[in-house]
């Protein structure tokens, strides 16, 4: 694996920390770091728990909060330094982030410290190493799925196990093909830092779908199927290794227009979280 490929998250962090006060775009960062925009966004979110837009916004507002707490004389100057074009736009963003106005922080109010976004260490990519078996190349689809969908921030996915518990109540009632379950990830929103996760099963005919469930259509696609053999709680390590270690140096380009999914079969035990699963990443070509 090329060193430059393995360390692209560190390069992204360096570029952001050097430029987050400037008007930079996702394309600017991707070009500077030599990686595709889609791959950069997925890999960064998997490695850090933040979307790039979230991280830049959080860093700008955190540094602005520190300037205000130190008694900055001009809120407009702080706003401009943070990349906002007006006092009003800065105040809205600041209040949305901290629940306080810039004026109250300058007057002595203390923001919740858990809301501050501190710099992530730039050697993060060198700190983790995870053994990843070689994936299979598969072509699959079209598929019709019925599932329970919810939207999550990248760094707040703790509700997914409860989502699966809720979906299990429909088992055997949807006319599904037995023995397989899908955890579908799509609807990635970089600005909001969120994605849609659907617990789903495959069906031939999605008639009489219960209220609260959605029908998902997956077009034919080519995938790399990666194995996650350990406990389900370690799936983020496998995801991180896929996006940060394997894909940057492989000959395939991830397809950002197609959903990715986790595939569970009868070997997986939802009670213990053991039995393993596969992670299917759509690729071009």
PDB file of C-alpha atoms in Angstrom:
ATOM      1  CA  UNK A   1       0.000   0.000   0.000  1.00  0.00           C
ATOM      2  CA  UNK A   2       1.377   3.396  -0.944  1.00  0.00           C
ATOM      3  CA  UNK A   3       2.266   5.541   2.075  1.00  0.00           C
ATOM      4  CA  UNK A   4       0.603   8.560   0.472  1.00  0.00           C
ATOM      5  CA  UNK A   5      -2.628   6.599   0.053  1.00  0.00           C
ATOM      6  CA  UNK A   6      -2.662   5.320   3.615  1.00  0.00           C
ATOM      7  CA  UNK A   7      -2.106   8.796   5.039  1.00  0.00           C
ATOM      8  CA  UNK A   8      -4.607  10.817   3.030  1.00  0.00           C
ATOM      9  CA  UNK A   9      -6.723  11.521   6.133  1.00  0.00           C
ATOM     10  CA  UNK A  10      -3.704  13.146   7.742  1.00  0.00           C
ATOM     11  CA  UNK A  11      -3.211  15.243   4.598  1.00  0.00           C
ATOM     12  CA  UNK A  12      -6.835  16.356   4.718  1.00  0.00           C
ATOM     13  CA  UNK A  13      -6.472  17.347   8.365  1.00  0.00           C
ATOM     14  CA  UNK A  14      -3.304  19.319   7.646  1.00  0.00           C
ATOM     15  CA  UNK A  15      -4.931  21.201   4.770  1.00  0.00           C
ATOM     16  CA  UNK A  16      -8.044  22.016   6.816  1.00  0.00           C
ATOM     17  CA  UNK A  17      -6.074  23.179   9.853  1.00  0.00           C
ATOM     18  CA  UNK A  18      -3.949  25.380   7.587  1.00  0.00           C
ATOM     19  CA  UNK A  19      -6.892  26.866   5.701  1.00  0.00           C
ATOM     20  CA  UNK A  20     -10.153  26.522   7.645  1.00  0.00           C
ATOM     21  CA  UNK A  21     -10.515  30.291   8.043  1.00  0.00           C
ATOM     22  CA  UNK A  22     -10.435  30.683   4.256  1.00  0.00           C
ATOM     23  CA  UNK A  23     -13.237  30.109   1.777  1.00  0.00           C
ATOM     24  CA  UNK A  24     -12.233  26.583   0.727  1.00  0.00           C
ATOM     25  CA  UNK A  25     -14.410  23.951  -0.928  1.00  0.00           C
ATOM     26  CA  UNK A  26     -14.446  20.164  -0.802  1.00  0.00           C
ATOM     27  CA  UNK A  27     -12.987  20.147  -4.300  1.00  0.00           C
ATOM     28  CA  UNK A  28     -10.126  22.385  -3.142  1.00  0.00           C
ATOM     29  CA  UNK A  29      -9.269  19.929  -0.362  1.00  0.00           C
ATOM     30  CA  UNK A  30      -9.565  16.859  -2.599  1.00  0.00           C
ATOM     31  CA  UNK A  31      -7.324  18.421  -5.263  1.00  0.00           C
ATOM     32  CA  UNK A  32      -4.702  19.406  -2.694  1.00  0.00           C
ATOM     33  CA  UNK A  33      -4.678  15.921  -1.171  1.00  0.00           C
ATOM     34  CA  UNK A  34      -4.716  13.925  -4.413  1.00  0.00           C
ATOM     35  CA  UNK A  35      -7.887  11.952  -3.732  1.00  0.00           C
ATOM     36  CA  UNK A  36     -11.390  11.958  -5.226  1.00  0.00           C
ATOM     37  CA  UNK A  37     -13.961  14.104  -3.453  1.00  0.00           C
ATOM     38  CA  UNK A  38     -16.296  11.168  -2.778  1.00  0.00           C
ATOM     39  CA  UNK A  39     -13.526   8.932  -1.453  1.00  0.00           C
ATOM     40  CA  UNK A  40     -12.177  11.769   0.685  1.00  0.00           C
ATOM     41  CA  UNK A  41     -15.564  12.484   2.248  1.00  0.00           C
ATOM     42  CA  UNK A  42     -16.344   8.828   3.050  1.00  0.00           C
ATOM     43  CA  UNK A  43     -12.872   8.083   4.359  1.00  0.00           C
ATOM     44  CA  UNK A  44     -12.667  11.193   6.516  1.00  0.00           C
ATOM     45  CA  UNK A  45     -16.088  10.596   8.074  1.00  0.00           C
ATOM     46  CA  UNK A  46     -15.293   6.948   8.800  1.00  0.00           C
ATOM     47  CA  UNK A  47     -11.922   7.765  10.352  1.00  0.00           C
ATOM     48  CA  UNK A  48     -12.995  10.768  12.443  1.00  0.00           C
ATOM     49  CA  UNK A  49     -16.778  10.629  12.952  1.00  0.00           C
ATOM     50  CA  UNK A  50     -17.170  14.069  11.360  1.00  0.00           C
ATOM     51  CA  UNK A  51     -18.062  15.131   7.859  1.00  0.00           C
ATOM     52  CA  UNK A  52     -15.458  17.503   6.456  1.00  0.00           C
ATOM     53  CA  UNK A  53     -18.000  20.336   6.400  1.00  0.00           C
ATOM     54  CA  UNK A  54     -18.920  19.646  10.036  1.00  0.00           C
ATOM     55  CA  UNK A  55     -15.288  19.598  11.073  1.00  0.00           C
ATOM     56  CA  UNK A  56     -14.434  22.863   9.315  1.00  0.00           C
ATOM     57  CA  UNK A  57     -17.513  24.599  10.716  1.00  0.00           C
ATOM     58  CA  UNK A  58     -16.793  23.290  14.203  1.00  0.00           C
ATOM     59  CA  UNK A  59     -13.166  24.381  14.083  1.00  0.00           C
ATOM     60  CA  UNK A  60     -14.101  27.887  12.887  1.00  0.00           C
ATOM     61  CA  UNK A  61     -16.734  28.345  15.575  1.00  0.00           C
ATOM     62  CA  UNK A  62     -14.556  26.873  18.320  1.00  0.00           C
ATOM     63  CA  UNK A  63     -11.735  29.280  17.555  1.00  0.00           C
ATOM     64  CA  UNK A  64     -14.262  32.118  17.334  1.00  0.00           C
ATOM     65  CA  UNK A  65     -15.615  31.175  20.776  1.00  0.00           C
ATOM     66  CA  UNK A  66     -12.093  31.348  22.197  1.00  0.00           C
ATOM     67  CA  UNK A  67     -11.535  34.801  20.700  1.00  0.00           C
ATOM     68  CA  UNK A  68     -14.815  36.028  22.176  1.00  0.00           C
ATOM     69  CA  UNK A  69     -14.081  34.524  25.591  1.00  0.00           C
ATOM     70  CA  UNK A  70     -10.789  36.414  25.511  1.00  0.00           C
ATOM     71  CA  UNK A  71     -12.726  39.674  25.042  1.00  0.00           C
ATOM     72  CA  UNK A  72     -12.443  40.313  21.301  1.00  0.00           C
ATOM     73  CA  UNK A  73     -13.555  43.943  20.810  1.00  0.00           C
ATOM     74  CA  UNK A  74     -15.313  43.428  17.464  1.00  0.00           C
ATOM     75  CA  UNK A  75     -17.737  40.581  16.902  1.00  0.00           C
ATOM     76  CA  UNK A  76     -17.858  41.439  13.197  1.00  0.00           C
ATOM     77  CA  UNK A  77     -14.093  40.981  12.935  1.00  0.00           C
ATOM     78  CA  UNK A  78     -14.396  37.592  14.636  1.00  0.00           C
ATOM     79  CA  UNK A  79     -17.214  36.668  12.234  1.00  0.00           C
ATOM     80  CA  UNK A  80     -15.155  37.652   9.191  1.00  0.00           C
ATOM     81  CA  UNK A  81     -12.133  35.780  10.514  1.00  0.00           C
ATOM     82  CA  UNK A  82     -14.336  32.684  10.894  1.00  0.00           C
ATOM     83  CA  UNK A  83     -15.446  32.902   7.265  1.00  0.00           C
ATOM     84  CA  UNK A  84     -18.881  34.490   7.776  1.00  0.00           C
ATOM     85  CA  UNK A  85     -19.917  37.457   5.676  1.00  0.00           C
ATOM     86  CA  UNK A  86     -22.090  39.188   8.245  1.00  0.00           C
ATOM     87  CA  UNK A  87     -22.712  39.552  11.964  1.00  0.00           C
ATOM     88  CA  UNK A  88     -26.167  38.017  11.499  1.00  0.00           C
ATOM     89  CA  UNK A  89     -24.984  34.869   9.699  1.00  0.00           C
ATOM     90  CA  UNK A  90     -22.260  34.343  12.285  1.00  0.00           C
ATOM     91  CA  UNK A  91     -24.697  34.791  15.182  1.00  0.00           C
ATOM     92  CA  UNK A  92     -27.107  32.211  13.714  1.00  0.00           C
ATOM     93  CA  UNK A  93     -24.350  29.648  13.213  1.00  0.00           C
ATOM     94  CA  UNK A  94     -22.844  30.342  16.641  1.00  0.00           C
ATOM     95  CA  UNK A  95     -26.206  29.973  18.391  1.00  0.00           C
ATOM     96  CA  UNK A  96     -27.000  26.774  16.484  1.00  0.00           C
ATOM     97  CA  UNK A  97     -23.664  25.319  17.577  1.00  0.00           C
ATOM     98  CA  UNK A  98     -23.428  26.427  21.216  1.00  0.00           C
ATOM     99  CA  UNK A  99     -26.926  27.591  22.208  1.00  0.00           C
ATOM    100  CA  UNK A 100     -25.436  30.985  23.101  1.00  0.00           C
ATOM    101  CA  UNK A 101     -24.964  34.254  21.266  1.00  0.00           C
ATOM    102  CA  UNK A 102     -21.502  35.670  20.584  1.00  0.00           C
ATOM    103  CA  UNK A 103     -22.322  38.616  22.856  1.00  0.00           C
ATOM    104  CA  UNK A 104     -23.081  36.417  25.855  1.00  0.00           C
ATOM    105  CA  UNK A 105     -19.828  34.475  25.426  1.00  0.00           C
ATOM    106  CA  UNK A 106     -17.858  37.696  25.228  1.00  0.00           C
ATOM    107  CA  UNK A 107     -19.664  38.832  28.390  1.00  0.00           C
ATOM    108  CA  UNK A 108     -18.538  35.723  30.279  1.00  0.00           C
ATOM    109  CA  UNK A 109     -20.909  32.867  29.430  1.00  0.00           C
ATOM    110  CA  UNK A 110     -19.045  29.575  28.972  1.00  0.00           C
ATOM    111  CA  UNK A 111     -20.002  27.273  26.069  1.00  0.00           C
ATOM    112  CA  UNK A 112     -20.548  23.599  26.787  1.00  0.00           C
ATOM    113  CA  UNK A 113     -17.032  22.202  26.421  1.00  0.00           C
ATOM    114  CA  UNK A 114     -18.333  19.019  24.815  1.00  0.00           C
ATOM    115  CA  UNK A 115     -19.512  21.097  21.842  1.00  0.00           C
ATOM    116  CA  UNK A 116     -16.058  22.467  21.058  1.00  0.00           C
ATOM    117  CA  UNK A 117     -14.294  20.854  18.104  1.00  0.00           C
ATOM    118  CA  UNK A 118     -10.606  20.499  18.891  1.00  0.00           C
ATOM    119  CA  UNK A 119      -7.966  19.759  16.230  1.00  0.00           C
ATOM    120  CA  UNK A 120      -7.689  16.071  15.437  1.00  0.00           C
ATOM    121  CA  UNK A 121      -4.105  14.836  15.518  1.00  0.00           C
ATOM    122  CA  UNK A 122      -2.764  14.748  11.991  1.00  0.00           C
ATOM    123  CA  UNK A 123      -0.994  11.403  12.432  1.00  0.00           C
ATOM    124  CA  UNK A 124      -4.346   9.654  12.955  1.00  0.00           C
ATOM    125  CA  UNK A 125      -3.833   7.674   9.757  1.00  0.00           C
ATOM    126  CA  UNK A 126      -0.580   6.250  11.052  1.00  0.00           C
ATOM    127  CA  UNK A 127      -1.953   5.324  14.459  1.00  0.00           C
ATOM    128  CA  UNK A 128      -4.300   2.541  13.408  1.00  0.00           C
ATOM    129  CA  UNK A 129      -3.520  -0.605  11.464  1.00  0.00           C
ATOM    130  CA  UNK A 130      -6.179  -3.198  10.771  1.00  0.00           C
ATOM    131  CA  UNK A 131      -5.808  -6.491   8.919  1.00  0.00           C
ATOM    132  CA  UNK A 132      -8.315  -6.647   6.077  1.00  0.00           C
ATOM    133  CA  UNK A 133      -8.906  -9.816   4.009  1.00  0.00           C
ATOM    134  CA  UNK A 134      -8.908  -9.379   0.234  1.00  0.00           C
ATOM    135  CA  UNK A 135     -12.474  -8.662  -0.953  1.00  0.00           C
ATOM    136  CA  UNK A 136     -14.447 -10.464  -3.649  1.00  0.00           C
ATOM    137  CA  UNK A 137     -15.651  -8.639  -6.729  1.00  0.00           C
ATOM    138  CA  UNK A 138     -19.377  -9.223  -7.185  1.00  0.00           C
ATOM    139  CA  UNK A 139     -22.143  -8.026  -9.533  1.00  0.00           C
ATOM    140  CA  UNK A 140     -25.595  -7.899  -8.033  1.00  0.00           C
ATOM    141  CA  UNK A 141     -29.006  -6.422  -8.788  1.00  0.00           C
ATOM    142  CA  UNK A 142     -31.465  -5.134  -9.473  1.00  0.00           C
ATOM    143  CA  UNK A 143     -32.881  -5.631  -6.000  1.00  0.00           C
ATOM    144  CA  UNK A 144     -36.066  -4.470  -4.341  1.00  0.00           C
ATOM    145  CA  UNK A 145     -35.809  -4.025  -0.580  1.00  0.00           C
ATOM    146  CA  UNK A 146     -38.310  -3.124   2.111  1.00  0.00           C
ATOM    147  CA  UNK A 147     -36.900  -1.521   5.195  1.00  0.00           C
ATOM    148  CA  UNK A 148     -37.015   0.809   8.149  1.00  0.00           C
ATOM    149  CA  UNK A 149     -35.040   3.999   7.409  1.00  0.00           C
ATOM    150  CA  UNK A 150     -33.619   6.567   9.799  1.00  0.00           C
ATOM    151  CA  UNK A 151     -31.155   9.414   9.349  1.00  0.00           C
ATOM    152  CA  UNK A 152     -28.042   9.751  11.510  1.00  0.00           C
ATOM    153  CA  UNK A 153     -25.195  12.216  11.959  1.00  0.00           C
ATOM    154  CA  UNK A 154     -21.871  10.604  11.075  1.00  0.00           C
ATOM    155  CA  UNK A 155     -20.703  10.741  14.687  1.00  0.00           C
ATOM    156  CA  UNK A 156     -23.985   9.672  16.359  1.00  0.00           C
ATOM    157  CA  UNK A 157     -24.909   6.182  15.158  1.00  0.00           C
ATOM    158  CA  UNK A 158     -25.657   4.675  18.563  1.00  0.00           C
ATOM    159  CA  UNK A 159     -29.332   4.281  17.618  1.00  0.00           C
ATOM    160  CA  UNK A 160     -28.723   1.698  14.885  1.00  0.00           C
ATOM    161  CA  UNK A 161     -28.931  -1.404  17.161  1.00  0.00           C
ATOM    162  CA  UNK A 162     -32.322  -0.228  18.475  1.00  0.00           C
ATOM    163  CA  UNK A 163     -33.404   0.399  14.884  1.00  0.00           C
ATOM    164  CA  UNK A 164     -32.671  -3.241  14.059  1.00  0.00           C
ATOM    165  CA  UNK A 165     -34.621  -4.340  17.125  1.00  0.00           C
ATOM    166  CA  UNK A 166     -37.611  -2.332  15.907  1.00  0.00           C
ATOM    167  CA  UNK A 167     -37.331  -3.807  12.420  1.00  0.00           C
ATOM    168  CA  UNK A 168     -37.205  -7.389  13.708  1.00  0.00           C
ATOM    169  CA  UNK A 169     -40.874  -7.080  14.630  1.00  0.00           C
ATOM    170  CA  UNK A 170     -41.672  -7.326  10.877  1.00  0.00           C
ATOM    171  CA  UNK A 171     -39.659 -10.515  10.309  1.00  0.00           C
ATOM    172  CA  UNK A 172     -41.631 -13.064   8.289  1.00  0.00           C
ATOM    173  CA  UNK A 173     -44.445 -10.629   7.422  1.00  0.00           C
ATOM    174  CA  UNK A 174     -42.995  -8.850   4.367  1.00  0.00           C
ATOM    175  CA  UNK A 175     -42.755 -11.757   1.908  1.00  0.00           C
ATOM    176  CA  UNK A 176     -38.986 -11.466   2.124  1.00  0.00           C
ATOM    177  CA  UNK A 177     -36.394 -13.833   0.757  1.00  0.00           C
ATOM    178  CA  UNK A 178     -35.287 -15.825   3.811  1.00  0.00           C
ATOM    179  CA  UNK A 179     -31.839 -15.832   5.345  1.00  0.00           C
ATOM    180  CA  UNK A 180     -30.526 -12.381   4.399  1.00  0.00           C
ATOM    181  CA  UNK A 181     -30.756  -8.907   5.903  1.00  0.00           C
ATOM    182  CA  UNK A 182     -29.370  -5.643   4.541  1.00  0.00           C
ATOM    183  CA  UNK A 183     -28.070  -2.554   6.313  1.00  0.00           C
ATOM    184  CA  UNK A 184     -28.177   0.027   3.516  1.00  0.00           C
ATOM    185  CA  UNK A 185     -26.264   3.325   3.693  1.00  0.00           C
ATOM    186  CA  UNK A 186     -27.215   6.084   1.241  1.00  0.00           C
ATOM    187  CA  UNK A 187     -28.445   9.677   1.138  1.00  0.00           C
ATOM    188  CA  UNK A 188     -25.095  11.082   2.261  1.00  0.00           C
ATOM    189  CA  UNK A 189     -25.377  14.820   2.995  1.00  0.00           C
ATOM    190  CA  UNK A 190     -21.940  16.363   3.375  1.00  0.00           C
ATOM    191  CA  UNK A 191     -23.226  19.797   4.396  1.00  0.00           C
ATOM    192  CA  UNK A 192     -25.369  18.420   7.212  1.00  0.00           C
ATOM    193  CA  UNK A 193     -22.986  15.567   8.050  1.00  0.00           C
ATOM    194  CA  UNK A 194     -25.745  12.948   7.933  1.00  0.00           C
ATOM    195  CA  UNK A 195     -26.665   9.765   6.061  1.00  0.00           C
ATOM    196  CA  UNK A 196     -29.657   7.455   5.809  1.00  0.00           C
ATOM    197  CA  UNK A 197     -29.438   3.941   7.252  1.00  0.00           C
ATOM    198  CA  UNK A 198     -32.070   1.342   6.363  1.00  0.00           C
ATOM    199  CA  UNK A 199     -32.606  -2.056   7.998  1.00  0.00           C
ATOM    200  CA  UNK A 200     -34.046  -4.029   5.106  1.00  0.00           C
ATOM    201  CA  UNK A 201     -34.921  -7.359   3.507  1.00  0.00           C
ATOM    202  CA  UNK A 202     -35.187  -8.301  -0.170  1.00  0.00           C
ATOM    203  CA  UNK A 203     -38.626  -8.945  -1.665  1.00  0.00           C
ATOM    204  CA  UNK A 204     -39.966  -9.941  -5.079  1.00  0.00           C
ATOM    205  CA  UNK A 205     -43.161  -7.907  -4.852  1.00  0.00           C
ATOM    206  CA  UNK A 206     -43.381  -4.989  -2.379  1.00  0.00           C
ATOM    207  CA  UNK A 207     -47.149  -4.994  -1.940  1.00  0.00           C
ATOM    208  CA  UNK A 208     -48.960  -3.995   1.249  1.00  0.00           C
ATOM    209  CA  UNK A 209     -45.881  -2.396   2.759  1.00  0.00           C
ATOM    210  CA  UNK A 210     -46.694  -1.409   6.362  1.00  0.00           C
ATOM    211  CA  UNK A 211     -46.821   2.255   7.255  1.00  0.00           C
ATOM    212  CA  UNK A 212     -43.448   3.467   8.461  1.00  0.00           C
ATOM    213  CA  UNK A 213     -41.449   1.231   6.117  1.00  0.00           C
ATOM    214  CA  UNK A 214     -39.900   2.249   2.790  1.00  0.00           C
ATOM    215  CA  UNK A 215     -39.281   0.523  -0.539  1.00  0.00           C
ATOM    216  CA  UNK A 216     -35.689   0.783  -1.783  1.00  0.00           C
ATOM    217  CA  UNK A 217     -34.695   0.054  -5.378  1.00  0.00           C
ATOM    218  CA  UNK A 218     -31.046  -0.934  -5.907  1.00  0.00           C
ATOM    219  CA  UNK A 219     -29.959  -0.878  -9.546  1.00  0.00           C
ATOM    220  CA  UNK A 220     -27.496  -3.447 -10.915  1.00  0.00           C
ATOM    221  CA  UNK A 221     -24.008  -2.611  -9.649  1.00  0.00           C
ATOM    222  CA  UNK A 222     -20.506  -3.980  -9.225  1.00  0.00           C
ATOM    223  CA  UNK A 223     -19.277  -4.308  -5.650  1.00  0.00           C
ATOM    224  CA  UNK A 224     -16.250  -5.188  -3.603  1.00  0.00           C
ATOM    225  CA  UNK A 225     -17.503  -7.503  -0.840  1.00  0.00           C
ATOM    226  CA  UNK A 226     -15.394  -7.232   2.336  1.00  0.00           C
ATOM    227  CA  UNK A 227     -15.654  -9.669   5.241  1.00  0.00           C
ATOM    228  CA  UNK A 228     -16.081  -8.486   8.828  1.00  0.00           C
ATOM    229  CA  UNK A 229     -15.522 -11.585  10.946  1.00  0.00           C
ATOM    230  CA  UNK A 230     -15.490 -10.170  14.469  1.00  0.00           C
ATOM    231  CA  UNK A 231     -18.134  -8.787  16.800  1.00  0.00           C
ATOM    232  CA  UNK A 232     -20.531  -6.294  15.249  1.00  0.00           C
ATOM    233  CA  UNK A 233     -19.250  -3.575  17.604  1.00  0.00           C
ATOM    234  CA  UNK A 234     -15.962  -3.565  15.677  1.00  0.00           C
ATOM    235  CA  UNK A 235     -17.506  -2.809  12.304  1.00  0.00           C
ATOM    236  CA  UNK A 236     -16.170   0.740  12.341  1.00  0.00           C
ATOM    237  CA  UNK A 237     -12.597  -0.608  12.361  1.00  0.00           C
ATOM    238  CA  UNK A 238     -13.360  -2.582   9.213  1.00  0.00           C
ATOM    239  CA  UNK A 239     -15.034   0.420   7.577  1.00  0.00           C
ATOM    240  CA  UNK A 240     -12.029   2.563   8.441  1.00  0.00           C
ATOM    241  CA  UNK A 241      -9.628   0.015   6.943  1.00  0.00           C
ATOM    242  CA  UNK A 242     -11.710  -0.186   3.753  1.00  0.00           C
ATOM    243  CA  UNK A 243     -11.804   3.557   3.136  1.00  0.00           C
ATOM    244  CA  UNK A 244      -8.435   4.542   4.538  1.00  0.00           C
ATOM    245  CA  UNK A 245      -6.199   1.560   3.790  1.00  0.00           C
ATOM    246  CA  UNK A 246      -7.622  -0.548   0.973  1.00  0.00           C
ATOM    247  CA  UNK A 247      -9.508   1.666  -1.479  1.00  0.00           C
ATOM    248  CA  UNK A 248      -6.900   4.440  -1.907  1.00  0.00           C
ATOM    249  CA  UNK A 249      -4.397   1.976  -3.375  1.00  0.00           C
ATOM    250  CA  UNK A 250      -6.690  -0.407  -5.251  1.00  0.00           C
ATOM    251  CA  UNK A 251      -7.517  -0.216  -8.996  1.00  0.00           C
ATOM    252  CA  UNK A 252     -11.236   0.362  -8.373  1.00  0.00           C
ATOM    253  CA  UNK A 253     -12.954   3.693  -7.769  1.00  0.00           C
ATOM    254  CA  UNK A 254     -15.855   3.772  -5.322  1.00  0.00           C
ATOM    255  CA  UNK A 255     -19.175   4.727  -6.933  1.00  0.00           C
ATOM    256  CA  UNK A 256     -20.698   7.593  -4.978  1.00  0.00           C
ATOM    257  CA  UNK A 257     -24.019   7.361  -6.830  1.00  0.00           C
ATOM    258  CA  UNK A 258     -24.871   3.857  -5.595  1.00  0.00           C
ATOM    259  CA  UNK A 259     -25.822   2.757  -2.062  1.00  0.00           C
ATOM    260  CA  UNK A 260     -23.426   0.626  -0.042  1.00  0.00           C
ATOM    261  CA  UNK A 261     -24.731  -2.062   2.279  1.00  0.00           C
ATOM    262  CA  UNK A 262     -23.964  -4.522   5.040  1.00  0.00           C
ATOM    263  CA  UNK A 263     -25.106  -8.064   4.250  1.00  0.00           C
ATOM    264  CA  UNK A 264     -26.056 -10.399   7.092  1.00  0.00           C
ATOM    265  CA  UNK A 265     -26.892 -14.071   6.620  1.00  0.00           C
ATOM    266  CA  UNK A 266     -28.121 -16.824   8.931  1.00  0.00           C
ATOM    267  CA  UNK A 267     -24.702 -17.202  10.557  1.00  0.00           C
ATOM    268  CA  UNK A 268     -25.102 -13.794  12.201  1.00  0.00           C
ATOM    269  CA  UNK A 269     -26.611 -13.908  15.698  1.00  0.00           C
ATOM    270  CA  UNK A 270     -28.347 -10.601  16.523  1.00  0.00           C
ATOM    271  CA  UNK A 271     -28.524 -11.573  20.200  1.00  0.00           C
ATOM    272  CA  UNK A 272     -24.733 -11.914  20.660  1.00  0.00           C
ATOM    273  CA  UNK A 273     -23.523  -9.729  17.772  1.00  0.00           C
ATOM    274  CA  UNK A 274     -21.335 -12.598  16.551  1.00  0.00           C
ATOM    275  CA  UNK A 275     -21.253 -14.578  13.323  1.00  0.00           C
ATOM    276  CA  UNK A 276     -19.817 -11.981  10.968  1.00  0.00           C
ATOM    277  CA  UNK A 277     -21.175 -10.064   7.999  1.00  0.00           C
ATOM    278  CA  UNK A 278     -20.064  -8.574   4.696  1.00  0.00           C
ATOM    279  CA  UNK A 279     -19.701  -4.948   3.656  1.00  0.00           C
ATOM    280  CA  UNK A 280     -20.484  -4.334  -0.028  1.00  0.00           C
ATOM    281  CA  UNK A 281     -18.932  -1.177  -1.518  1.00  0.00           C
ATOM    282  CA  UNK A 282     -20.138  -0.181  -5.020  1.00  0.00           C
ATOM    283  CA  UNK A 283     -17.334   0.484  -7.513  1.00  0.00           C
ATOM    284  CA  UNK A 284     -17.202   1.797 -11.060  1.00  0.00           C
ATOM    285  CA  UNK A 285     -16.423  -0.462 -13.970  1.00  0.00           C
TER     286      UNK A 285
END
